[in-house]
Amino acid sequence: MPDTDVREFPMPRAAGCPFDPPPALKELQEEAPIARVRLPDGATAWVVTRHADQRAVLADRRVSSDMTHPGYPRGGPVREGPGKIGFILMDDPEHARLRKMVTAPFMIKRVEAMRPAIQRIVDDRIDAMLAGPNPVDLVEAFALPVPSLVICELLGVPYRDHDLFQHNSRQLISRSAPIEQRGAAFQALHDYLDDLLAEKLERPGDDLLSGLLERVRAGELTRGDAAGIGVLLLIAGHETTANMIALGTMALLDNPSQLALLRDTDDPKVIAGAVEELLRYLNITHNGRRRVALEDLEVAGRLVRAGEGLIMANDIGNRDPSVFDDPDRLDVTRDARRHVAFGFGVHQCLGQPLARVELQVVYRTLYRRVPTLALAVDRDRIPFKHDSVIYGVHELPVRW
């Protein structure tokens, strides 16, 4: 295809519309649902913008998640480090083999059994917030500690180390940090988890990391691989949910009628539905899910050749009007369960049952216990994470 047919890749989230995908993605969805785009590193890839096409690609075994394949749409330099972050950038059968080792703690029944403990964590953090200064940064006081405490309990990571893993997680997922800085952050997290695993070899506990060590002892896993899985679960387990809590709160404050519907209900189904709609509407993984074609395949009527990259722009996929009526409107009563916020296919997010329960507890509890919650600064002063792979706000000053 000649260069004149290649468009610049729309950068995620224009500063003027913090909840909406870039307008250029909407134009592509309407006019060219699969289009060639130029990435920041000069390479080209196909961007896929329609919901059905994205699900089809993500379920297609002819595409790969392995970024070492030529043509994978990296978009920038690749970090050199001790290994991949868990199994997220692997293909089956190795992806399935490793993922299966950590599936059990995230199954729906196991996660539902954690609901009372999650409720206690949420209530304790609200108690501490209400007893502290007013106004306060909701991210620091509540949104970040809640999922951090939950994932630490599940993994067997001491919460006292939260400054270390939160700082390095932010560096690793930053789109603006130098490649050397991101590499150092990964190394620090990997070393931290490896040291923790060494301690658990002597004193195992009833936690996920100790369970991984049983696989190490059985020769099914190296300790380095176990540390890599730990890095993945630790980052994904607190960064994503923390950003959904803060960004969801801001979106609801922007839509007081929707906030009232959520705050005033006792119906678990209504609360669960509201969580699905917020996941659809906000879609914090705004860098697109990336793959590379292993064989020639057809997507939306266009031929994608082996070795060409594909980017599923899931934020615009969740605003597809053929699937969701009036998709740019937040409506907590809509059936949004078909969203692709957690991906689709074999790489669909492992931790989605846990994220759902955490968000259900948070959204049900926070606004009921703090009914006068409001922004403490003008909306245009809130710093959004345009510089991060995981979207949200750096801070959210609130008062009550």
Tab-separated table of C-alpha atoms in Angstrom:
chain	number	residue	atom	x	y	z
A	1	MET	CA	0.000	0.000	0.000
A	2	PRO	CA	1.443	3.420	-0.868
A	3	ASP	CA	2.399	5.807	1.923
A	4	THR	CA	-0.477	8.131	0.992
A	5	ASP	CA	-2.878	5.464	2.287
A	6	VAL	CA	-1.140	5.284	5.665
A	7	ARG	CA	-2.550	7.474	8.442
A	8	GLU	CA	-0.850	8.577	11.631
A	9	PHE	CA	-1.855	6.399	14.558
A	10	PRO	CA	-4.311	8.391	16.717
A	11	MET	CA	-2.731	8.995	20.082
A	12	PRO	CA	-4.914	7.777	22.942
A	13	ARG	CA	-7.349	10.224	24.532
A	14	ALA	CA	-7.195	13.807	23.407
A	15	ALA	CA	-6.683	16.121	26.366
A	16	GLY	CA	-9.980	17.920	25.733
A	17	CYS	CA	-12.200	14.814	26.024
A	18	PRO	CA	-10.791	12.699	28.864
A	19	PHE	CA	-13.428	9.930	28.748
A	20	ASP	CA	-13.749	9.583	24.976
A	21	PRO	CA	-11.512	7.885	22.392
A	22	PRO	CA	-9.670	10.178	19.953
A	23	PRO	CA	-12.055	11.633	17.330
A	24	ALA	CA	-9.809	10.192	14.604
A	25	LEU	CA	-10.690	6.683	15.787
A	26	LYS	CA	-14.400	7.409	15.464
A	27	GLU	CA	-13.782	8.637	11.913
A	28	LEU	CA	-11.943	5.417	11.114
A	29	GLN	CA	-14.733	3.325	12.610
A	30	GLU	CA	-17.251	5.052	10.352
A	31	GLU	CA	-15.172	5.252	7.169
A	32	ALA	CA	-12.420	2.617	7.218
A	33	PRO	CA	-12.935	0.022	9.982
A	34	ILE	CA	-9.511	-1.431	9.238
A	35	ALA	CA	-6.827	1.016	8.152
A	36	ARG	CA	-3.055	1.225	7.904
A	37	VAL	CA	-1.469	3.531	10.458
A	38	ARG	CA	2.062	4.722	11.132
A	39	LEU	CA	3.365	4.124	14.645
A	40	PRO	CA	5.729	6.425	16.582
A	41	ASP	CA	8.726	4.248	15.622
A	42	GLY	CA	7.945	4.626	11.906
A	43	ALA	CA	6.573	1.095	11.445
A	44	THR	CA	3.087	0.517	10.072
A	45	ALA	CA	0.251	-1.682	11.314
A	46	TRP	CA	-3.466	-2.205	10.806
A	47	VAL	CA	-5.800	-0.569	13.315
A	48	VAL	CA	-9.136	-2.363	13.786
A	49	THR	CA	-11.961	-0.203	15.156
A	50	ARG	CA	-15.218	-2.188	15.010
A	51	HIS	CA	-16.358	-4.392	17.858
A	52	ALA	CA	-17.119	-7.550	15.831
A	53	ASP	CA	-13.842	-7.365	13.902
A	54	GLN	CA	-11.844	-6.923	17.099
A	55	ARG	CA	-13.428	-9.982	18.706
A	56	ALA	CA	-12.832	-11.998	15.547
A	57	VAL	CA	-9.133	-11.097	15.446
A	58	LEU	CA	-8.609	-11.670	19.168
A	59	ALA	CA	-10.152	-15.147	18.843
A	60	ASP	CA	-8.145	-16.053	15.715
A	61	ARG	CA	-5.307	-18.537	16.278
A	62	ARG	CA	-3.591	-17.161	13.160
A	63	VAL	CA	-2.474	-14.086	15.095
A	64	SER	CA	0.188	-13.927	17.798
A	65	SER	CA	0.682	-12.003	21.029
A	66	ASP	CA	4.431	-12.672	20.984
A	67	MET	CA	6.186	-9.338	20.474
A	68	THR	CA	9.406	-11.052	19.380
A	69	HIS	CA	7.780	-11.911	16.047
A	70	PRO	CA	8.866	-9.596	13.209
A	71	GLY	CA	6.086	-7.143	12.432
A	72	TYR	CA	4.641	-7.026	15.946
A	73	PRO	CA	3.388	-3.416	16.400
A	74	ARG	CA	5.592	-2.353	19.282
A	75	GLY	CA	5.455	1.365	18.525
A	76	GLY	CA	8.802	2.031	20.190
A	77	PRO	CA	11.997	0.461	21.520
A	78	VAL	CA	11.716	-2.792	23.408
A	79	ARG	CA	12.881	-3.067	26.988
A	80	GLU	CA	15.724	-5.441	27.615
A	81	GLY	CA	15.198	-7.362	30.808
A	82	PRO	CA	15.380	-10.722	32.557
A	83	GLY	CA	12.260	-12.047	30.849
A	84	LYS	CA	8.723	-11.394	29.773
A	85	ILE	CA	6.089	-10.132	32.155
A	86	GLY	CA	4.467	-13.434	32.966
A	87	PHE	CA	2.554	-15.110	30.134
A	88	ILE	CA	0.791	-12.082	28.687
A	89	LEU	CA	3.063	-11.889	25.627
A	90	MET	CA	3.167	-15.626	24.942
A	91	ASP	CA	1.164	-17.864	22.642
A	92	ASP	CA	-0.343	-21.269	23.296
A	93	PRO	CA	0.613	-23.870	24.285
A	94	GLU	CA	3.119	-22.154	26.623
A	95	HIS	CA	0.683	-19.336	27.411
A	96	ALA	CA	-2.037	-21.832	28.367
A	97	ARG	CA	0.374	-23.961	30.409
A	98	LEU	CA	1.543	-21.039	32.540
A	99	ARG	CA	-1.845	-19.349	32.817
A	100	LYS	CA	-3.415	-22.570	34.083
A	101	MET	CA	-1.022	-22.509	37.038
A	102	VAL	CA	-2.649	-19.349	38.430
A	103	THR	CA	-6.258	-19.714	37.259
A	104	ALA	CA	-7.782	-21.249	40.397
A	105	PRO	CA	-7.509	-18.217	42.754
A	106	PHE	CA	-9.284	-16.047	40.168
A	107	MET	CA	-12.257	-18.350	39.560
A	108	ILE	CA	-15.632	-16.790	40.287
A	109	LYS	CA	-16.478	-18.925	43.346
A	110	ARG	CA	-13.064	-18.265	44.925
A	111	VAL	CA	-13.327	-14.548	44.272
A	112	GLU	CA	-16.898	-14.356	45.606
A	113	ALA	CA	-15.617	-15.919	48.826
A	114	MET	CA	-13.278	-12.920	49.115
A	115	ARG	CA	-16.156	-10.394	48.984
A	116	PRO	CA	-16.467	-9.966	52.799
A	117	ALA	CA	-12.707	-9.373	53.110
A	118	ILE	CA	-12.809	-6.860	50.250
A	119	GLN	CA	-15.754	-5.133	51.935
A	120	ARG	CA	-13.718	-4.804	55.149
A	121	ILE	CA	-10.786	-3.313	53.236
A	122	VAL	CA	-13.072	-0.793	51.514
A	123	ASP	CA	-14.777	0.181	54.774
A	124	ASP	CA	-11.458	0.525	56.589
A	125	ARG	CA	-10.056	2.806	53.895
A	126	ILE	CA	-13.211	4.952	53.924
A	127	ASP	CA	-12.993	5.179	57.728
A	128	ALA	CA	-9.375	6.318	57.462
A	129	MET	CA	-10.224	8.809	54.724
A	130	LEU	CA	-13.110	10.337	56.678
A	131	ALA	CA	-10.911	10.623	59.767
A	132	GLY	CA	-8.181	12.422	57.825
A	133	PRO	CA	-7.860	15.756	56.032
A	134	ASN	CA	-10.681	17.148	53.918
A	135	PRO	CA	-10.183	17.665	50.985
A	136	VAL	CA	-7.984	14.695	50.064
A	137	ASP	CA	-6.544	13.000	47.003
A	138	LEU	CA	-8.882	10.057	46.409
A	139	VAL	CA	-6.192	8.182	44.470
A	140	GLU	CA	-3.718	8.187	47.356
A	141	ALA	CA	-6.260	7.796	50.139
A	142	PHE	CA	-8.556	5.190	48.634
A	143	ALA	CA	-8.366	4.181	44.966
A	144	LEU	CA	-4.773	2.910	45.060
A	145	PRO	CA	-4.693	1.313	48.547
A	146	VAL	CA	-7.855	-0.788	48.089
A	147	PRO	CA	-6.744	-2.977	45.147
A	148	SER	CA	-3.150	-2.960	46.411
A	149	LEU	CA	-4.264	-4.460	49.718
A	150	VAL	CA	-6.438	-7.021	47.938
A	151	ILE	CA	-3.785	-8.234	45.497
A	152	CYS	CA	-1.128	-8.287	48.234
A	153	GLU	CA	-3.341	-10.574	50.299
A	154	LEU	CA	-3.973	-12.855	47.340
A	155	LEU	CA	-0.353	-13.077	46.185
A	156	GLY	CA	1.288	-13.099	49.607
A	157	VAL	CA	3.111	-9.787	49.075
A	158	PRO	CA	3.673	-7.620	52.175
A	159	TYR	CA	1.646	-4.420	51.798
A	160	ARG	CA	4.363	-2.554	53.684
A	161	ASP	CA	6.338	-2.714	50.421
A	162	HIS	CA	3.633	-0.853	48.471
A	163	ASP	CA	5.801	2.207	47.832
A	164	LEU	CA	8.369	0.029	46.056
A	165	PHE	CA	5.993	-1.868	43.789
A	166	GLN	CA	3.684	1.080	43.093
A	167	HIS	CA	6.585	3.341	42.102
A	168	ASN	CA	8.179	0.782	39.805
A	169	SER	CA	4.826	-0.207	38.309
A	170	ARG	CA	4.192	3.419	37.324
A	171	GLN	CA	7.615	3.622	35.695
A	172	LEU	CA	7.146	0.370	33.799
A	173	ILE	CA	3.796	1.326	32.235
A	174	SER	CA	4.795	4.915	31.477
A	175	ARG	CA	4.778	5.852	27.793
A	176	SER	CA	7.090	8.812	28.434
A	177	ALA	CA	9.770	7.248	30.649
A	178	PRO	CA	13.066	6.437	28.871
A	179	ILE	CA	13.493	2.809	27.873
A	180	GLU	CA	16.380	2.431	30.344
A	181	GLN	CA	14.156	3.662	33.171
A	182	ARG	CA	11.404	1.216	32.300
A	183	GLY	CA	13.945	-1.590	32.080
A	184	ALA	CA	15.290	-0.702	35.512
A	185	ALA	CA	11.741	-0.688	36.914
A	186	PHE	CA	11.069	-4.168	35.526
A	187	GLN	CA	14.366	-5.421	36.929
A	188	ALA	CA	13.550	-3.968	40.355
A	189	LEU	CA	10.127	-5.643	40.405
A	190	HIS	CA	11.525	-8.936	39.141
A	191	ASP	CA	14.292	-8.903	41.755
A	192	TYR	CA	11.787	-8.024	44.479
A	193	LEU	CA	9.476	-10.916	43.577
A	194	ASP	CA	12.429	-13.291	43.215
A	195	ASP	CA	13.661	-12.371	46.706
A	196	LEU	CA	10.166	-12.843	48.070
A	197	LEU	CA	9.954	-16.263	46.464
A	198	ALA	CA	13.288	-17.184	48.044
A	199	GLU	CA	11.844	-16.303	51.459
A	200	LYS	CA	8.742	-18.383	50.774
A	201	LEU	CA	10.886	-21.396	49.919
A	202	GLU	CA	11.834	-21.398	53.607
A	203	ARG	CA	8.473	-20.195	54.974
A	204	PRO	CA	5.640	-20.931	52.510
A	205	GLY	CA	2.204	-19.479	53.139
A	206	ASP	CA	-1.348	-19.985	51.932
A	207	ASP	CA	-0.980	-17.648	48.973
A	208	LEU	CA	-0.565	-17.667	45.203
A	209	LEU	CA	3.210	-17.150	45.189
A	210	SER	CA	3.703	-20.091	47.538
A	211	GLY	CA	1.541	-22.135	45.186
A	212	LEU	CA	3.822	-21.226	42.280
A	213	LEU	CA	6.791	-22.503	44.265
A	214	GLU	CA	5.201	-25.944	44.302
A	215	ARG	CA	5.445	-25.814	40.494
A	216	VAL	CA	9.080	-24.755	40.804
A	217	ARG	CA	9.836	-27.696	43.084
A	218	ALA	CA	8.103	-30.032	40.628
A	219	GLY	CA	10.313	-28.756	37.806
A	220	GLU	CA	7.341	-27.300	35.880
A	221	LEU	CA	8.525	-23.719	36.293
A	222	THR	CA	11.754	-21.857	36.934
A	223	ARG	CA	11.896	-19.401	39.802
A	224	GLY	CA	12.604	-16.647	37.289
A	225	ASP	CA	9.409	-17.508	35.411
A	226	ALA	CA	7.508	-17.556	38.704
A	227	ALA	CA	8.847	-14.080	39.484
A	228	GLY	CA	7.746	-12.903	36.022
A	229	ILE	CA	4.220	-14.180	36.660
A	230	GLY	CA	4.305	-12.408	40.021
A	231	VAL	CA	5.261	-9.125	38.332
A	232	LEU	CA	2.347	-9.452	35.908
A	233	LEU	CA	-0.230	-10.215	38.587
A	234	LEU	CA	1.045	-7.562	40.972
A	235	ILE	CA	0.941	-4.790	38.366
A	236	ALA	CA	-2.352	-5.840	36.786
A	237	GLY	CA	-3.896	-6.486	40.177
A	238	HIS	CA	-3.569	-2.940	41.483
A	239	GLU	CA	-2.932	-0.515	38.600
A	240	THR	CA	-5.989	-1.329	36.505
A	241	THR	CA	-8.551	-1.397	39.316
A	242	ALA	CA	-7.097	1.684	41.017
A	243	ASN	CA	-7.518	3.672	37.834
A	244	MET	CA	-11.066	2.381	37.322
A	245	ILE	CA	-12.022	3.443	40.849
A	246	ALA	CA	-10.740	7.003	40.445
A	247	LEU	CA	-11.767	7.524	36.812
A	248	GLY	CA	-15.159	5.916	37.446
A	249	THR	CA	-15.736	8.244	40.391
A	250	MET	CA	-14.961	11.256	38.237
A	251	ALA	CA	-17.260	10.043	35.449
A	252	LEU	CA	-20.088	9.528	37.938
A	253	LEU	CA	-19.556	12.959	39.489
A	254	ASP	CA	-19.842	14.318	35.955
A	255	ASN	CA	-23.155	12.455	35.611
A	256	PRO	CA	-25.040	13.028	38.889
A	257	SER	CA	-28.233	11.281	37.728
A	258	GLN	CA	-26.234	8.123	37.021
A	259	LEU	CA	-24.428	8.434	40.349
A	260	ALA	CA	-27.782	8.694	42.125
A	261	LEU	CA	-29.049	5.516	40.448
A	262	LEU	CA	-25.992	3.630	41.649
A	263	ARG	CA	-25.878	5.163	45.124
A	264	ASP	CA	-29.559	4.590	45.912
A	265	THR	CA	-29.928	0.956	44.841
A	266	ASP	CA	-29.640	-2.201	46.935
A	267	ASP	CA	-30.002	-4.487	43.915
A	268	PRO	CA	-26.754	-6.434	43.287
A	269	LYS	CA	-27.739	-6.886	39.631
A	270	VAL	CA	-28.038	-3.123	39.132
A	271	ILE	CA	-24.658	-2.579	40.771
A	272	ALA	CA	-23.048	-5.321	38.662
A	273	GLY	CA	-24.593	-3.812	35.518
A	274	ALA	CA	-23.274	-0.368	36.410
A	275	VAL	CA	-19.772	-1.811	36.745
A	276	GLU	CA	-20.005	-3.321	33.245
A	277	GLU	CA	-21.147	0.022	31.815
A	278	LEU	CA	-18.315	1.912	33.480
A	279	LEU	CA	-15.831	-0.640	32.141
A	280	ARG	CA	-17.280	-0.119	28.656
A	281	TYR	CA	-17.468	3.653	28.858
A	282	LEU	CA	-14.037	4.300	30.365
A	283	ASN	CA	-11.902	1.458	28.983
A	284	ILE	CA	-8.640	2.251	30.727
A	285	THR	CA	-6.468	-0.006	28.533
A	286	HIS	CA	-6.330	2.671	25.866
A	287	ASN	CA	-3.201	1.660	23.970
A	288	GLY	CA	-4.967	-1.071	22.010
A	289	ARG	CA	-4.503	-4.836	22.143
A	290	ARG	CA	-1.697	-5.744	19.788
A	291	ARG	CA	-1.102	-8.793	17.645
A	292	VAL	CA	0.868	-9.868	14.560
A	293	ALA	CA	-0.484	-12.077	11.767
A	294	LEU	CA	1.207	-15.474	11.466
A	295	GLU	CA	-0.666	-16.258	8.236
A	296	ASP	CA	-2.555	-14.272	5.631
A	297	LEU	CA	-6.091	-13.519	6.842
A	298	GLU	CA	-9.016	-11.309	5.927
A	299	VAL	CA	-10.261	-8.668	8.372
A	300	ALA	CA	-13.225	-6.442	7.524
A	301	GLY	CA	-12.793	-7.247	3.852
A	302	ARG	CA	-9.086	-6.386	3.718
A	303	LEU	CA	-6.180	-8.786	3.284
A	304	VAL	CA	-3.757	-8.758	6.207
A	305	ARG	CA	-0.578	-10.543	5.240
A	306	ALA	CA	1.600	-12.713	7.452
A	307	GLY	CA	4.046	-10.536	9.393
A	308	GLU	CA	1.788	-7.478	9.517
A	309	GLY	CA	0.787	-5.993	12.861
A	310	LEU	CA	-2.761	-5.483	14.129
A	311	ILE	CA	-3.973	-3.086	16.819
A	312	MET	CA	-7.449	-3.599	18.276
A	313	ALA	CA	-8.443	-0.126	19.497
A	314	ASN	CA	-10.694	-1.418	22.246
A	315	ASP	CA	-11.703	2.031	23.484
A	316	ILE	CA	-13.479	2.766	20.185
A	317	GLY	CA	-14.648	-0.853	19.917
A	318	ASN	CA	-16.615	-0.238	23.109
A	319	ARG	CA	-18.235	2.791	21.483
A	320	ASP	CA	-19.446	0.891	18.400
A	321	PRO	CA	-23.014	2.091	17.697
A	322	SER	CA	-23.879	-1.209	16.020
A	323	VAL	CA	-23.508	-2.874	19.423
A	324	PHE	CA	-24.292	-0.134	21.965
A	325	ASP	CA	-27.044	2.427	21.357
A	326	ASP	CA	-25.941	6.020	21.875
A	327	PRO	CA	-22.479	4.695	22.855
A	328	ASP	CA	-20.961	8.021	23.965
A	329	ARG	CA	-23.523	8.336	26.758
A	330	LEU	CA	-22.911	6.849	30.208
A	331	ASP	CA	-25.979	4.774	31.094
A	332	VAL	CA	-25.563	2.505	34.127
A	333	THR	CA	-28.854	0.757	33.310
A	334	ARG	CA	-27.733	-0.515	29.888
A	335	ASP	CA	-26.656	-4.101	29.224
A	336	ALA	CA	-22.951	-3.556	28.519
A	337	ARG	CA	-21.756	-7.102	29.049
A	338	ARG	CA	-20.455	-7.480	25.497
A	339	HIS	CA	-17.733	-4.883	26.035
A	340	VAL	CA	-14.118	-5.725	25.222
A	341	ALA	CA	-12.553	-3.931	28.190
A	342	PHE	CA	-11.097	-7.271	29.344
A	343	GLY	CA	-10.192	-8.366	25.833
A	344	PHE	CA	-11.519	-11.512	24.170
A	345	GLY	CA	-10.356	-15.011	23.343
A	346	VAL	CA	-7.621	-17.007	25.068
A	347	HIS	CA	-5.885	-13.858	26.341
A	348	GLN	CA	-8.997	-12.443	27.978
A	349	CYS	CA	-8.052	-10.919	31.331
A	350	LEU	CA	-7.430	-13.591	33.957
A	351	GLY	CA	-8.284	-11.271	36.850
A	352	GLN	CA	-11.632	-9.977	35.602
A	353	PRO	CA	-13.722	-11.768	38.292
A	354	LEU	CA	-11.622	-10.120	40.998
A	355	ALA	CA	-11.785	-6.696	39.332
A	356	ARG	CA	-15.562	-6.965	39.029
A	357	VAL	CA	-16.075	-7.834	42.699
A	358	GLU	CA	-13.737	-5.070	43.860
A	359	LEU	CA	-15.503	-2.475	41.715
A	360	GLN	CA	-18.949	-3.681	42.785
A	361	VAL	CA	-18.000	-3.311	46.441
A	362	VAL	CA	-16.346	0.080	45.895
A	363	TYR	CA	-19.087	1.638	43.783
A	364	ARG	CA	-21.811	0.323	46.111
A	365	THR	CA	-20.080	1.539	49.277
A	366	LEU	CA	-18.146	4.752	48.605
A	367	TYR	CA	-20.961	6.988	47.359
A	368	ARG	CA	-23.425	5.712	49.953
A	369	ARG	CA	-21.052	6.315	52.848
A	370	VAL	CA	-19.840	9.641	51.443
A	371	PRO	CA	-23.007	10.999	49.764
A	372	THR	CA	-21.688	14.565	49.501
A	373	LEU	CA	-18.488	13.535	47.691
A	374	ALA	CA	-17.485	16.210	45.170
A	375	LEU	CA	-14.462	17.435	43.248
A	376	ALA	CA	-12.298	19.789	45.276
A	377	VAL	CA	-10.738	21.529	42.255
A	378	ASP	CA	-11.930	22.729	38.893
A	379	ARG	CA	-12.324	19.851	36.488
A	380	ASP	CA	-9.725	21.239	34.068
A	381	ARG	CA	-7.045	21.054	36.780
A	382	ILE	CA	-7.251	17.259	37.131
A	383	PRO	CA	-4.123	15.599	35.637
A	384	PHE	CA	-5.015	12.676	33.365
A	385	LYS	CA	-2.673	9.827	32.517
A	386	HIS	CA	-2.118	10.557	28.855
A	387	ASP	CA	1.468	9.408	29.492
A	388	SER	CA	0.598	5.884	30.658
A	389	VAL	CA	-0.367	2.611	29.022
A	390	ILE	CA	-3.119	2.314	31.655
A	391	TYR	CA	-5.382	5.359	31.614
A	392	GLY	CA	-6.716	7.200	34.624
A	393	VAL	CA	-5.903	10.245	36.723
A	394	HIS	CA	-2.687	10.960	38.569
A	395	GLU	CA	-4.685	12.467	41.403
A	396	LEU	CA	-8.324	13.271	42.158
A	397	PRO	CA	-8.800	15.933	44.859
A	398	VAL	CA	-12.218	15.469	46.500
A	399	ARG	CA	-14.145	16.942	49.417
A	400	TRP	CA	-17.350	16.105	51.280
